[in-house]
Amino acid sequence: MATYAQESPMPGIAPRHDVAAPEAPRSGVSWGAVFAGAAVAAALTLIMMVLGAGMGLGLASPWEGEGAEAKTIGIAGIFWITFTQLASSGLGGYLAGRLRTKWSGIHTDEARFRDTAHGVLAWAVATLVTFALIASAVGSAVTAGAKAGMGVASTVAGGAATAAAGAAANRSGDDASSGPMAYMTDSLFRKDPGTTSAPGATGQPDAGQAASERATTAEVGRIFANALRTGTLSPEDSRYASQVVAQRTGLSQQDAEKRVNDVYSRAKAALEETKTKAKAMADSARKATAYGSLWIFISLVLGALFASYCATLGGRQRDL
């Protein structure tokens, strides 16, 4: 820069010379120190996460009454994540400030700002690297799980096809002897202990009668399945099912209608209970995800602040 000289306005006073301070020829960021601190922070984060996962699995247990509760494990996980973020970010920031190039001729406030920036940069790089590694590991696990699931599905499908072929060879007609409608249809056609047989039925049923019973049982099962799907049992379907139940069990038409309505009410209540439990589980998962995301955000912010603070400590000790 040019030097400007000003003539003295009064005799006996030397002229004043104002010289502009030269700017630093290089950047104020020591990227080597930043990357070194970020590498240490990322490595410590991964190690602490592996340790935390091991301790969490040690606390949990699939057996009822054993191990810690889910709420306790969640609270412990939050504290561990926060502690991990503070420890790794603090160490990374301290190294970034301690290993930086010493600045000469820099004001104290400017030096502190640069140290703070080094800590934040080290934290940012370490966070990006950690999340990239975690995303890669999760993606690999999901891919492996999908391949294993496809293999298991193929095996199960082959076994199911073989079992279906064997079942088809041993039976004729469709029945409701298995599946979600089995218990419902069994309740409908269950005979009272005092009833020996349906009116007009004598001895053991022949093959044709057995096939007809299987067909009507399957038909009534489909009627109830449609009623549960739509949410209502039409009067026509209720009347027809009651006639079939009365014919098969020997009950009166009035008693058969009462049984049909009772069984449908119990099945509908069980379905509503299942839906309620599923919604409760989904809501619990939603709340857990929301709380987890919030605490991860808080821990990351605390990590950034702690990294910048530790970087100023490291820079201060570097300049001593």
XYZ file of C-alpha atoms in Angstrom:
320
model
C 0.000 0.000 0.000
C 1.106 3.576 -0.594
C 2.475 5.729 2.218
C 0.944 9.129 2.724
C 2.894 11.922 4.422
C 1.278 15.063 5.740
C 3.199 18.301 6.283
C 3.224 19.588 9.825
C 0.880 22.560 10.230
C 2.988 23.962 13.058
C 6.734 24.425 13.309
C 8.558 22.015 15.560
C 6.117 19.131 15.127
C 7.204 16.145 13.042
C 4.979 15.171 10.117
C 2.529 12.201 10.615
C 2.923 9.072 8.514
C -0.188 6.783 8.067
C 0.720 3.360 6.739
C -2.008 0.781 5.945
C -1.418 -2.632 7.549
C -0.730 -5.346 4.987
C -3.353 -8.130 4.686
C -2.473 -11.722 5.421
C -1.402 -13.537 2.245
C -3.266 -16.766 3.188
C -6.666 -17.852 4.455
C -7.587 -17.670 8.094
C -8.788 -21.285 8.080
C -6.380 -24.096 8.871
C -8.097 -26.906 6.992
C -5.592 -29.466 8.172
C -6.547 -28.794 11.779
C -10.249 -28.819 10.863
C -10.076 -32.199 9.148
C -7.948 -33.636 11.928
C -10.462 -32.600 14.568
C -13.379 -33.816 12.415
C -11.771 -37.228 11.894
C -11.254 -37.707 15.618
C -14.798 -36.543 16.400
C -16.354 -38.860 13.803
C -14.340 -41.848 14.980
C -15.225 -41.218 18.625
C -18.906 -40.833 17.702
C -18.976 -44.197 15.934
C -17.194 -45.916 18.809
C -19.564 -44.446 21.375
C -22.600 -45.411 19.268
C -21.421 -49.012 19.032
C -20.863 -49.059 22.802
C -24.289 -47.530 23.427
C -25.989 -50.073 21.153
C -24.305 -52.901 23.042
C -25.387 -51.538 26.414
C -28.920 -51.009 25.135
C -29.175 -54.595 23.929
C -27.857 -55.709 27.300
C -30.615 -53.805 29.098
C -33.430 -55.027 26.856
C -34.994 -58.476 27.126
C -37.780 -60.225 25.161
C -38.981 -61.981 28.331
C -41.735 -60.339 30.319
C -40.614 -58.977 33.666
C -36.925 -59.063 32.756
C -34.727 -56.238 31.543
C -35.408 -52.512 31.583
C -38.618 -50.917 30.379
C -38.848 -49.290 26.972
C -39.226 -45.835 28.545
C -36.103 -46.340 30.647
C -34.117 -47.483 27.627
C -35.356 -44.463 25.662
C -34.309 -41.986 28.361
C -30.926 -43.691 28.689
C -30.510 -43.509 24.923
C -31.223 -39.776 24.910
C -28.632 -39.116 27.609
C -26.091 -41.317 25.842
C -26.585 -39.568 22.502
C -26.191 -36.176 24.161
C -23.080 -37.266 26.047
C -21.597 -38.768 22.872
C -22.201 -35.575 20.934
C -20.657 -33.394 23.628
C -17.592 -35.622 24.082
C -16.840 -36.102 20.384
C -17.589 -32.511 19.387
C -15.600 -31.117 22.307
C -12.551 -33.223 21.519
C -12.755 -32.464 17.799
C -13.146 -28.740 18.407
C -10.283 -28.651 20.891
C -7.949 -30.376 18.429
C -9.042 -28.068 15.608
C -8.197 -25.019 17.748
C -4.986 -26.438 19.219
C -3.523 -27.691 15.917
C -4.286 -24.603 13.847
C -1.557 -22.411 12.463
C -0.564 -19.650 14.850
C -1.687 -16.228 13.683
C 0.596 -13.277 14.232
C -0.592 -9.694 14.360
C -4.254 -10.668 14.813
C -6.506 -8.928 17.294
C -7.690 -11.013 20.218
C -11.355 -10.802 19.208
C -10.530 -11.870 15.661
C -8.475 -14.796 16.933
C -11.357 -15.959 19.127
C -13.777 -15.704 16.217
C -11.495 -17.767 14.010
C -11.081 -20.376 16.735
C -14.864 -20.559 17.103
C -15.198 -20.980 13.347
C -12.632 -23.798 13.403
C -14.642 -25.620 16.058
C -17.891 -25.257 14.131
C -16.220 -26.397 10.903
C -14.764 -29.461 12.607
C -18.174 -30.290 14.075
C -19.906 -29.853 10.708
C -17.465 -32.068 8.814
C -17.594 -34.749 11.517
C -21.418 -34.696 11.526
C -21.598 -35.073 7.740
C -19.096 -37.931 7.746
C -20.874 -39.716 10.607
C -24.297 -39.486 8.987
C -22.872 -40.643 5.662
C -21.324 -43.719 7.300
C -24.524 -44.481 9.222
C -26.660 -44.108 6.096
C -24.330 -46.420 4.181
C -24.419 -49.050 6.934
C -28.217 -48.851 7.235
C -28.591 -49.105 3.458
C -26.385 -52.197 3.349
C -28.348 -53.801 6.194
C -31.660 -53.067 4.485
C -30.409 -54.487 1.188
C -29.145 -57.649 2.878
C -32.413 -58.003 4.776
C -34.427 -57.576 1.591
C -32.415 -60.274 -0.184
C -32.793 -62.634 2.768
C -36.504 -61.881 2.921
C -36.911 -62.649 -0.774
C -35.133 -65.961 -0.276
C -37.331 -66.865 2.678
C -40.434 -65.797 0.790
C -39.489 -68.005 -2.146
C -38.949 -70.963 0.187
C -42.228 -70.349 1.979
C -44.059 -69.931 -1.299
C -42.691 -73.229 -2.569
C -43.649 -74.987 0.655
C -47.092 -73.399 0.592
C -47.634 -74.519 -2.988
C -46.660 -78.072 -2.070
C -48.925 -78.047 0.963
C -51.782 -76.631 -1.066
C -51.372 -79.324 -3.689
C -51.424 -82.011 -0.993
C -54.452 -80.448 0.648
C -56.258 -80.238 -2.662
C -55.627 -83.933 -3.232
C -57.098 -84.848 0.174
C -60.251 -82.741 0.119
C -63.004 -81.714 -2.215
C -64.684 -78.335 -1.892
C -63.868 -75.203 0.065
C -64.258 -74.943 3.813
C -63.380 -72.646 6.654
C -61.385 -75.099 8.730
C -58.498 -72.649 8.942
C -57.945 -68.954 8.682
C -59.310 -65.924 10.525
C -62.937 -66.962 9.951
C -62.531 -70.461 11.408
C -63.411 -69.646 15.012
C -66.309 -67.458 13.933
C -67.915 -70.149 11.807
C -67.275 -72.762 14.480
C -69.169 -70.578 16.960
C -72.062 -70.255 14.554
C -72.493 -73.976 13.904
C -71.699 -75.168 17.422
C -74.456 -77.448 18.732
C -75.814 -77.156 22.242
C -74.999 -80.115 24.526
C -78.688 -81.040 24.747
C -79.124 -81.119 20.979
C -78.343 -84.492 19.423
C -78.675 -83.547 15.782
C -80.416 -81.198 13.482
C -84.000 -81.996 12.537
C -84.172 -84.627 9.824
C -80.546 -85.718 10.293
C -79.906 -89.380 11.195
C -76.636 -91.227 11.610
C -73.330 -90.088 10.149
C -73.458 -87.654 7.213
C -72.558 -89.090 3.859
C -69.966 -87.621 1.511
C -72.487 -85.454 -0.312
C -73.898 -84.032 2.892
C -70.397 -83.349 4.243
C -69.489 -81.509 1.048
C -72.685 -79.467 1.270
C -71.936 -78.537 4.867
C -68.430 -77.424 3.938
C -69.840 -75.295 1.147
C -72.419 -73.598 3.366
C -69.819 -73.053 6.094
C -67.529 -71.335 3.598
C -70.428 -69.281 2.271
C -71.409 -68.064 5.730
C -67.755 -67.258 6.413
C -67.642 -65.102 3.280
C -70.850 -63.365 4.354
C -69.326 -62.443 7.703
C -66.045 -61.382 6.109
C -67.903 -59.011 3.791
C -69.968 -57.694 6.713
C -66.819 -56.956 8.708
C -65.270 -55.253 5.701
C -68.292 -53.027 5.062
C -69.110 -52.540 8.734
C -72.679 -53.831 8.649
C -74.531 -57.123 8.291
C -77.463 -56.675 5.920
C -80.867 -58.111 6.935
C -80.825 -60.453 3.939
C -77.438 -61.904 4.861
C -78.447 -62.162 8.525
C -81.662 -64.015 7.632
C -79.905 -66.422 5.307
C -77.114 -67.161 7.810
C -79.703 -67.718 10.526
C -81.563 -70.230 8.344
C -78.361 -72.134 7.676
C -77.439 -72.145 11.362
C -80.943 -73.316 12.355
C -80.806 -76.116 9.797
C -77.342 -77.268 10.871
C -77.681 -76.968 14.651
C -81.354 -77.677 15.319
C -81.942 -74.278 16.933
C -85.104 -72.338 16.408
C -85.087 -69.495 13.909
C -85.214 -66.924 16.704
C -82.314 -68.509 18.583
C -80.341 -68.861 15.372
C -80.823 -65.167 14.585
C -79.681 -64.259 18.088
C -76.575 -66.408 17.710
C -75.736 -64.852 14.357
C -76.087 -61.334 15.753
C -74.071 -62.188 18.867
C -71.239 -63.771 16.894
C -71.150 -60.843 14.477
C -71.080 -58.367 17.377
C -68.168 -60.197 19.023
C -66.275 -60.396 15.738
C -66.837 -56.693 15.069
C -65.722 -55.780 18.592
C -62.576 -57.879 18.197
C -61.852 -56.165 14.870
C -62.318 -52.714 16.400
C -60.055 -53.668 19.291
C -57.375 -54.785 16.844
C -57.691 -51.509 14.938
C -57.472 -49.531 18.171
C -54.327 -51.382 19.247
C -52.758 -50.845 15.818
C -53.533 -47.130 15.954
C -52.140 -46.909 19.479
C -48.926 -48.609 18.389
C -48.649 -46.292 15.373
C -49.237 -43.253 17.591
C -46.612 -44.445 20.074
C -44.132 -44.937 17.237
C -44.951 -41.452 15.923
C -44.391 -39.840 19.322
C -41.163 -41.784 19.864
C -39.882 -40.687 16.447
C -40.829 -37.065 17.129
C -39.166 -37.040 20.553
C -36.101 -38.807 19.180
C -35.737 -36.300 16.343
C -36.145 -33.388 18.759
C -33.495 -34.679 21.150
C -31.096 -35.464 18.304
C -31.518 -31.870 17.108
C -30.860 -30.550 20.622
C -27.792 -32.749 21.033
C -26.404 -31.588 17.685
C -26.875 -27.929 18.610
C -25.193 -28.511 21.969
C -22.378 -30.331 20.178
C -21.801 -27.383 17.844
C -21.705 -24.918 20.757
C -19.399 -27.131 22.796
C -17.090 -27.687 19.810
C -16.723 -23.945 19.268
C -16.050 -23.362 22.972
C -13.415 -26.108 23.144
C -11.818 -24.732 19.966
C -11.323 -21.357 21.673
C -9.711 -23.151 24.621
C -7.380 -25.044 22.321
C -6.457 -21.905 20.399
C -5.802 -20.016 23.609
C -3.461 -22.712 24.858
C -1.813 -22.838 21.434
C -0.969 -19.132 21.637
C 0.445 -19.242 25.176
